[in-house]
DNA sequence: CTTGACCCTCCCCTGACTGGAACCTTCATA
DNA sequence: TATGAAGGTTCCAGTCAGGGGAGGGTCAAG
């Protein structure tokens, strides 16, 4: 398989696949013409990476997860811990975004949105804090 | 005021303040010794920037918001539109994170987390998809 | 006069790619 | 056989919003 094939099969851009080779996540063979030559195992690893990335794991997390996956004598506790830590970060991000959302949403609601200049969004940002609570 | 003063008053790191000058968001004067010399208006702008960034606006959004703030003949509709677009992006991010969270949370729950190697998290990532629904 | 706390500029680093230039290989068609 | 398109290759630079640190100048106090 050439890179185009694995790209369409894995859903990952060719650029990304080359990048993953660069940073040592995959090690495809090379054909005589210099093209990367992927086997089923490479495709499998790429699919693994794609799913892990889609769950928001960092590249370093992915590296660890793949090492654990290949380690037959792993303890599932190690995997779970990694996932739990990641889950915690996601929860933190969601909370942060939710707070931004709530504040901003309130400001947007209170803004007339017409052709006059008066705007509670700008008032808030400027520190006048016209909290119309 | 020197940069240390505005840093502690605005809560922004000195590095960030220098960066904001670099990209033209503020234009503090200079003292004879080459030090940046901030006046109250600079501090006000920095506080504005700090609040806008805390609400997740991009630097370019901040630039636009400050321009609107200084424009006495603005229409609040322009501010509102910008804020609404940003709000939409925040909502998208929250939804994405929430989906990651839900999936990951389910996987974490279903993982024993002991010293045995069997792990539904890895199974899922590997594509075996042992969805224990 | 020295010490320590400031301040300056300049450059590289981050994460996870993405875009583009310049070039090579393969295959189908005229 | 030429040629053009569609693949592939490497390498360099850019993204976003700063952070870290080197190497050096300035200032106030003791």
Tab-separated table of N, CA and C in Angstrom, chain B:
chain	number	residue	atom	x	y	z
B	1	UNK	N	4.626	54.549	34.642
B	1	UNK	CA	4.621	53.145	35.082
B	1	UNK	C	5.551	52.299	34.211
B	2	UNK	N	6.333	51.476	34.856
B	2	UNK	CA	7.140	50.505	34.127
B	2	UNK	C	6.335	49.242	33.882
B	3	UNK	N	6.953	48.325	33.136
B	3	UNK	CA	6.190	47.137	32.736
B	3	UNK	C	5.803	46.271	33.932
B	4	UNK	N	6.652	46.256	34.962
B	4	UNK	CA	6.339	45.459	36.142
B	4	UNK	C	5.080	45.947	36.834
B	5	UNK	N	4.922	47.236	36.873
B	5	UNK	CA	3.730	47.811	37.493
B	5	UNK	C	2.467	47.423	36.730
B	6	UNK	N	2.495	47.666	35.416
B	6	UNK	CA	1.302	47.329	34.637
B	6	UNK	C	1.053	45.832	34.645
B	7	UNK	N	2.138	45.071	34.730
B	7	UNK	CA	1.970	43.621	34.790
B	7	UNK	C	1.191	43.230	36.034
B	8	UNK	N	1.605	43.732	37.170
B	8	UNK	CA	0.909	43.330	38.399
B	8	UNK	C	-0.483	43.958	38.479
B	9	UNK	N	-0.639	45.147	37.920
B	9	UNK	CA	-1.964	45.780	37.966
B	9	UNK	C	-2.955	45.141	37.004
B	10	UNK	N	-2.437	44.697	35.849
B	10	UNK	CA	-3.347	44.120	34.850
B	10	UNK	C	-3.461	42.609	35.007
B	11	UNK	N	-2.493	42.030	35.706
B	11	UNK	CA	-2.513	40.577	35.833
B	11	UNK	C	-1.902	39.871	34.636
B	12	UNK	N	-1.415	40.636	33.673
B	12	UNK	CA	-0.807	40.023	32.497
B	12	UNK	C	0.706	39.920	32.688
B	13	UNK	N	1.311	38.819	32.276
B	13	UNK	CA	2.768	38.691	32.374
B	13	UNK	C	3.457	39.751	31.515
B	14	UNK	N	4.639	40.191	31.957
B	14	UNK	CA	5.397	41.179	31.195
B	14	UNK	C	5.637	40.685	29.769
B	15	UNK	N	5.912	39.404	29.641
B	15	UNK	CA	6.124	38.815	28.314
B	15	UNK	C	4.943	39.072	27.400
B	16	UNK	N	3.777	38.900	27.947
B	16	UNK	CA	2.550	39.080	27.173
B	16	UNK	C	2.376	40.538	26.770
B	17	UNK	N	2.713	41.428	27.683
B	17	UNK	CA	2.576	42.851	27.385
B	17	UNK	C	3.530	43.252	26.265
B	18	UNK	N	4.760	42.752	26.340
B	18	UNK	CA	5.712	43.043	25.255
B	18	UNK	C	5.197	42.466	23.937
B	19	UNK	N	4.652	41.271	24.022
B	19	UNK	CA	4.097	40.641	22.821
B	19	UNK	C	2.972	41.493	22.244
B	20	UNK	N	2.109	42.001	23.087
B	20	UNK	CA	1.001	42.829	22.611
B	20	UNK	C	1.516	44.106	21.948
B	21	UNK	N	2.619	44.616	22.451
B	21	UNK	CA	3.194	45.773	21.770
B	21	UNK	C	3.739	45.352	20.402
B	22	UNK	N	4.419	44.221	20.385
B	22	UNK	CA	4.990	43.680	19.142
B	22	UNK	C	3.960	43.611	18.032
B	23	UNK	N	2.784	43.111	18.371
B	23	UNK	CA	1.774	42.911	17.343
B	23	UNK	C	0.846	44.119	17.235
B	24	UNK	N	1.249	45.205	17.875
B	24	UNK	CA	0.543	46.466	17.634
B	24	UNK	C	-0.740	46.681	18.396
B	25	UNK	N	-0.958	45.931	19.461
B	25	UNK	CA	-2.189	46.129	20.226
B	25	UNK	C	-2.071	47.307	21.181
B	26	UNK	N	-0.879	47.584	21.612
B	26	UNK	CA	-0.631	48.758	22.450
B	26	UNK	C	0.629	49.456	21.946
B	27	UNK	N	0.745	50.723	22.253
B	27	UNK	CA	1.904	51.488	21.813
B	27	UNK	C	2.390	52.383	22.948
B	28	UNK	N	2.990	51.783	23.971
B	28	UNK	CA	3.478	52.577	25.091
B	28	UNK	C	4.638	53.468	24.666
B	29	UNK	N	4.768	54.584	25.346
B	29	UNK	CA	5.908	55.469	25.098
B	29	UNK	C	7.168	54.836	25.684
B	30	UNK	N	8.295	55.504	25.411
B	30	UNK	CA	9.553	55.019	25.966
B	30	UNK	C	10.204	56.111	26.786
B	31	UNK	N	10.785	55.736	27.901
B	31	UNK	CA	11.557	56.678	28.703
B	31	UNK	C	12.932	56.856	28.059
B	32	UNK	N	13.686	57.789	28.590
B	32	UNK	CA	15.018	58.065	28.050
B	32	UNK	C	15.919	56.838	28.156
B	33	UNK	N	15.696	56.028	29.165
B	33	UNK	CA	16.542	54.838	29.348
B	33	UNK	C	16.108	53.656	28.488
B	34	UNK	N	15.086	53.844	27.671
B	34	UNK	CA	14.642	52.761	26.796
B	34	UNK	C	13.521	51.928	27.391
B	35	UNK	N	13.211	52.159	28.643
B	35	UNK	CA	12.133	51.401	29.285
B	35	UNK	C	10.788	51.830	28.702
B	36	UNK	N	9.860	50.894	28.630
B	36	UNK	CA	8.499	51.254	28.243
B	36	UNK	C	7.879	52.091	29.356
B	37	UNK	N	7.141	53.100	28.952
B	37	UNK	CA	6.522	53.985	29.937
B	37	UNK	C	5.017	54.007	29.695
B	38	UNK	N	4.300	53.357	30.582
B	38	UNK	CA	2.858	53.190	30.396
B	38	UNK	C	2.075	54.285	31.101
B	39	UNK	N	1.008	54.708	30.430
B	39	UNK	CA	0.088	55.652	31.063
B	39	UNK	C	-1.225	54.930	31.340
B	40	UNK	N	-2.142	55.638	31.991
B	40	UNK	CA	-3.399	55.007	32.404
B	40	UNK	C	-4.148	54.388	31.230
B	41	UNK	N	-4.114	55.057	30.079
B	41	UNK	CA	-4.836	54.536	28.916
B	41	UNK	C	-4.281	53.183	28.485
B	42	UNK	N	-2.959	53.035	28.580
B	42	UNK	CA	-2.355	51.740	28.234
B	42	UNK	C	-2.860	50.651	29.169
B	43	UNK	N	-2.875	50.994	30.442
B	43	UNK	CA	-3.346	50.031	31.437
B	43	UNK	C	-4.792	49.638	31.156
B	44	UNK	N	-5.574	50.606	30.786
B	44	UNK	CA	-6.970	50.362	30.465
B	44	UNK	C	-7.101	49.406	29.272
B	45	UNK	N	-6.291	49.676	28.257
B	45	UNK	CA	-6.317	48.802	27.075
B	45	UNK	C	-5.899	47.388	27.440
B	46	UNK	N	-4.878	47.276	28.269
B	46	UNK	CA	-4.411	45.945	28.661
B	46	UNK	C	-5.469	45.201	29.459
B	47	UNK	N	-6.157	45.921	30.323
B	47	UNK	CA	-7.216	45.283	31.100
B	47	UNK	C	-8.330	44.802	30.165
B	48	UNK	N	-8.645	45.648	29.189
B	48	UNK	CA	-9.631	45.269	28.164
B	48	UNK	C	-9.193	43.970	27.486
B	49	UNK	N	-7.947	43.954	27.068
B	49	UNK	CA	-7.419	42.768	26.386
B	49	UNK	C	-7.478	41.541	27.282
B	50	UNK	N	-7.109	41.730	28.527
B	50	UNK	CA	-7.129	40.610	29.458
B	50	UNK	C	-8.523	40.020	29.610
B	51	UNK	N	-9.507	40.894	29.702
B	51	UNK	CA	-10.880	40.390	29.848
B	51	UNK	C	-11.371	39.723	28.568
B	52	UNK	N	-11.048	40.334	27.435
B	52	UNK	CA	-11.481	39.743	26.162
B	52	UNK	C	-10.831	38.375	25.961
B	53	UNK	N	-9.541	38.277	26.269
B	53	UNK	CA	-8.850	36.991	26.129
B	53	UNK	C	-9.433	35.978	27.099
B	54	UNK	N	-9.797	36.425	28.288
B	54	UNK	CA	-10.370	35.505	29.271
B	54	UNK	C	-11.708	34.962	28.790
B	55	UNK	N	-12.368	35.728	27.937
B	55	UNK	CA	-13.628	35.231	27.360
B	55	UNK	C	-13.362	34.396	26.111
B	56	UNK	N	-12.091	34.193	25.805
B	56	UNK	CA	-11.750	33.295	24.707
B	56	UNK	C	-11.667	33.943	23.347
B	57	UNK	N	-11.820	35.264	23.269
B	57	UNK	CA	-11.679	35.920	21.968
B	57	UNK	C	-10.249	35.763	21.469
B	58	UNK	N	-10.090	35.591	20.167
B	58	UNK	CA	-8.748	35.521	19.605
B	58	UNK	C	-8.130	36.912	19.623
B	59	UNK	N	-6.851	36.959	19.369
B	59	UNK	CA	-6.146	38.236	19.308
B	59	UNK	C	-6.761	39.112	18.216
B	60	UNK	N	-7.074	38.514	17.092
B	60	UNK	CA	-7.662	39.306	16.004
B	60	UNK	C	-9.033	39.838	16.397
B	61	UNK	N	-9.800	39.019	17.094
B	61	UNK	CA	-11.073	39.498	17.630
B	61	UNK	C	-10.837	40.683	18.552
B	62	UNK	N	-9.825	40.561	19.388
B	62	UNK	CA	-9.520	41.639	20.330
B	62	UNK	C	-9.193	42.924	19.585
B	63	UNK	N	-8.439	42.771	18.512
B	63	UNK	CA	-8.087	43.943	17.718
B	63	UNK	C	-9.359	44.622	17.203
B	64	UNK	N	-10.251	43.815	16.693
B	64	UNK	CA	-11.512	44.346	16.179
B	64	UNK	C	-12.344	44.970	17.300
B	65	UNK	N	-12.414	44.276	18.414
B	65	UNK	CA	-13.204	44.783	19.536
B	65	UNK	C	-12.671	46.119	20.026
B	66	UNK	N	-11.341	46.250	20.085
B	66	UNK	CA	-10.781	47.519	20.540
B	66	UNK	C	-11.053	48.627	19.532
B	67	UNK	N	-11.007	48.265	18.260
B	67	UNK	CA	-11.318	49.270	17.236
B	67	UNK	C	-12.772	49.723	17.390
B	68	UNK	N	-13.661	48.776	17.632
B	68	UNK	CA	-15.064	49.130	17.822
B	68	UNK	C	-15.238	49.976	19.069
B	69	UNK	N	-14.491	49.614	20.096
B	69	UNK	CA	-14.606	50.353	21.348
B	69	UNK	C	-14.229	51.817	21.152
B	70	UNK	N	-13.194	52.058	20.356
B	70	UNK	CA	-12.735	53.421	20.129
B	70	UNK	C	-13.599	54.175	19.124
B	71	UNK	N	-14.365	53.414	18.365
B	71	UNK	CA	-15.200	54.052	17.345
B	71	UNK	C	-16.529	54.494	17.951
B	72	UNK	N	-16.654	55.776	18.154
B	72	UNK	CA	-17.860	56.304	18.797
B	72	UNK	C	-19.110	56.089	17.936
B	73	UNK	N	-18.886	55.935	16.650
B	73	UNK	CA	-20.033	55.803	15.749
B	73	UNK	C	-20.303	54.345	15.375
B	74	UNK	N	-19.807	53.437	16.189
B	74	UNK	CA	-20.032	52.006	15.922
B	74	UNK	C	-21.517	51.684	16.019
B	75	UNK	N	-21.861	50.525	15.457
B	75	UNK	CA	-23.195	49.967	15.687
B	75	UNK	C	-23.022	48.781	16.627
B	76	UNK	N	-23.826	48.729	17.649
B	76	UNK	CA	-23.674	47.623	18.601
B	76	UNK	C	-23.927	46.282	17.907
B	77	UNK	N	-24.626	46.333	16.779
B	77	UNK	CA	-24.876	45.104	16.014
B	77	UNK	C	-23.566	44.445	15.600
B	78	UNK	N	-22.565	45.257	15.268
B	78	UNK	CA	-21.276	44.705	14.857
B	78	UNK	C	-20.602	43.960	16.002
B	79	UNK	N	-20.670	44.549	17.175
B	79	UNK	CA	-20.088	43.908	18.354
B	79	UNK	C	-20.841	42.618	18.646
B	80	UNK	N	-22.145	42.730	18.601
B	80	UNK	CA	-22.967	41.560	18.926
B	80	UNK	C	-22.695	40.406	17.962
B	81	UNK	N	-22.560	40.734	16.689
B	81	UNK	CA	-22.311	39.683	15.694
B	81	UNK	C	-21.005	38.967	15.989
B	82	UNK	N	-19.980	39.759	16.255
B	82	UNK	CA	-18.675	39.162	16.574
B	82	UNK	C	-18.793	38.245	17.781
B	83	UNK	N	-19.465	38.727	18.799
B	83	UNK	CA	-19.617	37.940	20.022
B	83	UNK	C	-20.438	36.677	19.760
B	84	UNK	N	-21.439	36.807	18.925
B	84	UNK	CA	-22.273	35.636	18.631
B	84	UNK	C	-21.495	34.578	17.860
B	85	UNK	N	-20.676	35.032	16.930
B	85	UNK	CA	-19.858	34.071	16.189
B	85	UNK	C	-18.904	33.345	17.135
B	86	UNK	N	-18.326	34.108	18.027
B	86	UNK	CA	-17.421	33.498	18.999
B	86	UNK	C	-18.170	32.518	19.893
B	87	UNK	N	-19.357	32.921	20.283
B	87	UNK	CA	-20.190	32.054	21.106
B	87	UNK	C	-20.477	30.732	20.380
B	88	UNK	N	-20.718	30.832	19.103
B	88	UNK	CA	-20.969	29.628	18.316
B	88	UNK	C	-19.774	28.693	18.330
B	89	UNK	N	-18.584	29.265	18.213
B	89	UNK	CA	-17.374	28.433	18.239
B	89	UNK	C	-17.199	27.770	19.600
B	90	UNK	N	-17.501	28.525	20.632
B	90	UNK	CA	-17.402	27.956	21.977
B	90	UNK	C	-18.379	26.792	22.120
B	91	UNK	N	-19.580	26.989	21.614
B	91	UNK	CA	-20.583	25.924	21.727
B	91	UNK	C	-20.148	24.677	20.967
B	92	UNK	N	-19.565	24.888	19.801
B	92	UNK	CA	-19.062	23.748	19.029
B	92	UNK	C	-17.983	23.006	19.811
B	93	UNK	N	-17.083	23.767	20.393
B	93	UNK	CA	-16.010	23.136	21.158
B	93	UNK	C	-16.568	22.361	22.336
B	94	UNK	N	-17.529	22.953	23.007
B	94	UNK	CA	-18.113	22.271	24.157
B	94	UNK	C	-18.767	20.959	23.720
B	95	UNK	N	-19.487	21.027	22.624
B	95	UNK	CA	-20.136	19.794	22.136
B	95	UNK	C	-19.097	18.728	21.794
B	96	UNK	N	-18.033	19.143	21.099
B	96	UNK	CA	-16.981	18.181	20.747
B	96	UNK	C	-16.387	17.549	22.005
B	97	UNK	N	-16.067	18.410	22.958
B	97	UNK	CA	-15.462	17.909	24.189
B	97	UNK	C	-16.437	17.017	24.943
B	98	UNK	N	-17.700	17.382	24.903
B	98	UNK	CA	-18.703	16.590	25.613
B	98	UNK	C	-18.809	15.191	25.008
B	99	UNK	N	-18.716	15.126	23.691
B	99	UNK	CA	-18.770	13.814	23.041
B	99	UNK	C	-17.546	12.978	23.396
B	100	UNK	N	-16.396	13.595	23.364
B	100	UNK	CA	-15.187	12.883	23.806
B	100	UNK	C	-15.389	12.399	25.229
B	101	UNK	N	-15.870	13.306	26.055
B	101	UNK	CA	-16.041	12.993	27.461
B	101	UNK	C	-16.953	11.792	27.652
B	102	UNK	N	-18.072	11.800	26.951
B	102	UNK	CA	-19.044	10.725	27.139
B	102	UNK	C	-18.459	9.374	26.725
B	103	UNK	N	-17.833	9.374	25.557
B	103	UNK	CA	-17.235	8.128	25.076
B	103	UNK	C	-16.175	7.631	26.048
B	104	UNK	N	-15.279	8.545	26.390
B	104	UNK	CA	-14.157	8.165	27.241
B	104	UNK	C	-14.638	7.738	28.618
B	105	UNK	N	-15.625	8.435	29.093
B	105	UNK	CA	-16.159	8.139	30.410
B	105	UNK	C	-16.720	6.721	30.464
B	106	UNK	N	-17.394	6.362	29.386
B	106	UNK	CA	-17.975	5.021	29.310
B	106	UNK	C	-16.864	3.969	29.307
B	107	UNK	N	-15.836	4.261	28.517
B	107	UNK	CA	-14.728	3.314	28.426
B	107	UNK	C	-14.025	3.173	29.774
B	108	UNK	N	-13.806	4.299	30.425
B	108	UNK	CA	-13.121	4.266	31.716
B	108	UNK	C	-13.936	3.454	32.722
B	109	UNK	N	-15.237	3.676	32.707
B	109	UNK	CA	-16.105	2.947	33.638
B	109	UNK	C	-16.029	1.445	33.410
B	110	UNK	N	-15.929	1.079	32.139
B	110	UNK	CA	-15.967	-0.354	31.835
B	110	UNK	C	-14.609	-1.028	31.999
B	111	UNK	N	-13.606	-0.241	32.338
B	111	UNK	CA	-12.271	-0.830	32.509
B	111	UNK	C	-12.048	-1.202	33.964
B	112	UNK	N	-11.632	-2.443	34.169
B	112	UNK	CA	-11.466	-2.943	35.532
B	112	UNK	C	-10.433	-2.132	36.296
B	113	UNK	N	-9.346	-1.785	35.621
B	113	UNK	CA	-8.311	-1.012	36.294
B	113	UNK	C	-7.555	-1.817	37.319
B	114	UNK	N	-7.319	-3.085	36.995
B	114	UNK	CA	-6.544	-3.918	37.920
B	114	UNK	C	-5.216	-4.301	37.253
B	115	UNK	N	-4.624	-5.407	37.713
B	115	UNK	CA	-3.317	-5.761	37.167
B	115	UNK	C	-3.399	-6.728	35.984
B	116	UNK	N	-4.618	-6.979	35.522
B	116	UNK	CA	-4.754	-7.842	34.350
B	116	UNK	C	-4.676	-6.989	33.080
B	117	UNK	N	-4.307	-7.594	31.983
B	117	UNK	CA	-4.100	-6.809	30.756
B	117	UNK	C	-5.385	-6.458	30.009
B	118	UNK	N	-6.450	-7.184	30.214
B	118	UNK	CA	-7.678	-6.959	29.445
B	118	UNK	C	-8.199	-5.558	29.702
B	119	UNK	N	-8.443	-4.831	28.617
B	119	UNK	CA	-8.828	-3.440	28.786
B	119	UNK	C	-9.714	-2.975	27.641
B	120	UNK	N	-10.950	-2.650	27.949
B	120	UNK	CA	-11.886	-2.201	26.909
B	120	UNK	C	-11.451	-0.889	26.262
B	121	UNK	N	-10.680	-0.085	26.943
B	121	UNK	CA	-10.200	1.163	26.349
B	121	UNK	C	-9.303	0.828	25.160
B	122	UNK	N	-8.332	-0.037	25.403
B	122	UNK	CA	-7.434	-0.437	24.318
B	122	UNK	C	-8.178	-1.206	23.232
B	123	UNK	N	-9.127	-2.028	23.641
B	123	UNK	CA	-9.909	-2.757	22.649
B	123	UNK	C	-10.625	-1.801	21.716
B	124	UNK	N	-11.203	-0.792	22.305
B	124	UNK	CA	-11.922	0.188	21.500
B	124	UNK	C	-10.966	0.910	20.552
B	125	UNK	N	-9.853	1.376	21.087
B	125	UNK	CA	-8.894	2.101	20.262
B	125	UNK	C	-8.359	1.223	19.139
B	126	UNK	N	-8.185	-0.048	19.437
B	126	UNK	CA	-7.622	-0.939	18.413
B	126	UNK	C	-8.635	-1.285	17.340
B	127	UNK	N	-9.894	-0.911	17.577
B	127	UNK	CA	-10.900	-1.148	16.547
B	127	UNK	C	-11.672	-2.426	16.755
B	128	UNK	N	-11.323	-3.159	17.806
B	128	UNK	CA	-12.091	-4.374	18.094
B	128	UNK	C	-13.479	-3.989	18.544
B	129	UNK	N	-13.563	-2.757	19.047
B	129	UNK	CA	-14.876	-2.208	19.381
B	129	UNK	C	-15.701	-3.119	20.244
B	130	UNK	N	-15.116	-3.645	21.302
B	130	UNK	CA	-15.877	-4.479	22.224
B	130	UNK	C	-16.805	-3.582	23.022
B	131	UNK	N	-17.736	-2.988	22.283
B	131	UNK	CA	-18.697	-2.112	22.938
B	131	UNK	C	-19.607	-2.954	23.820
B	132	UNK	N	-19.375	-2.827	25.112
B	132	UNK	CA	-20.111	-3.656	26.060
B	132	UNK	C	-21.452	-3.024	26.362
B	133	UNK	N	-21.868	-2.167	25.456
B	133	UNK	CA	-23.120	-1.401	25.603
B	133	UNK	C	-23.953	-1.850	26.768
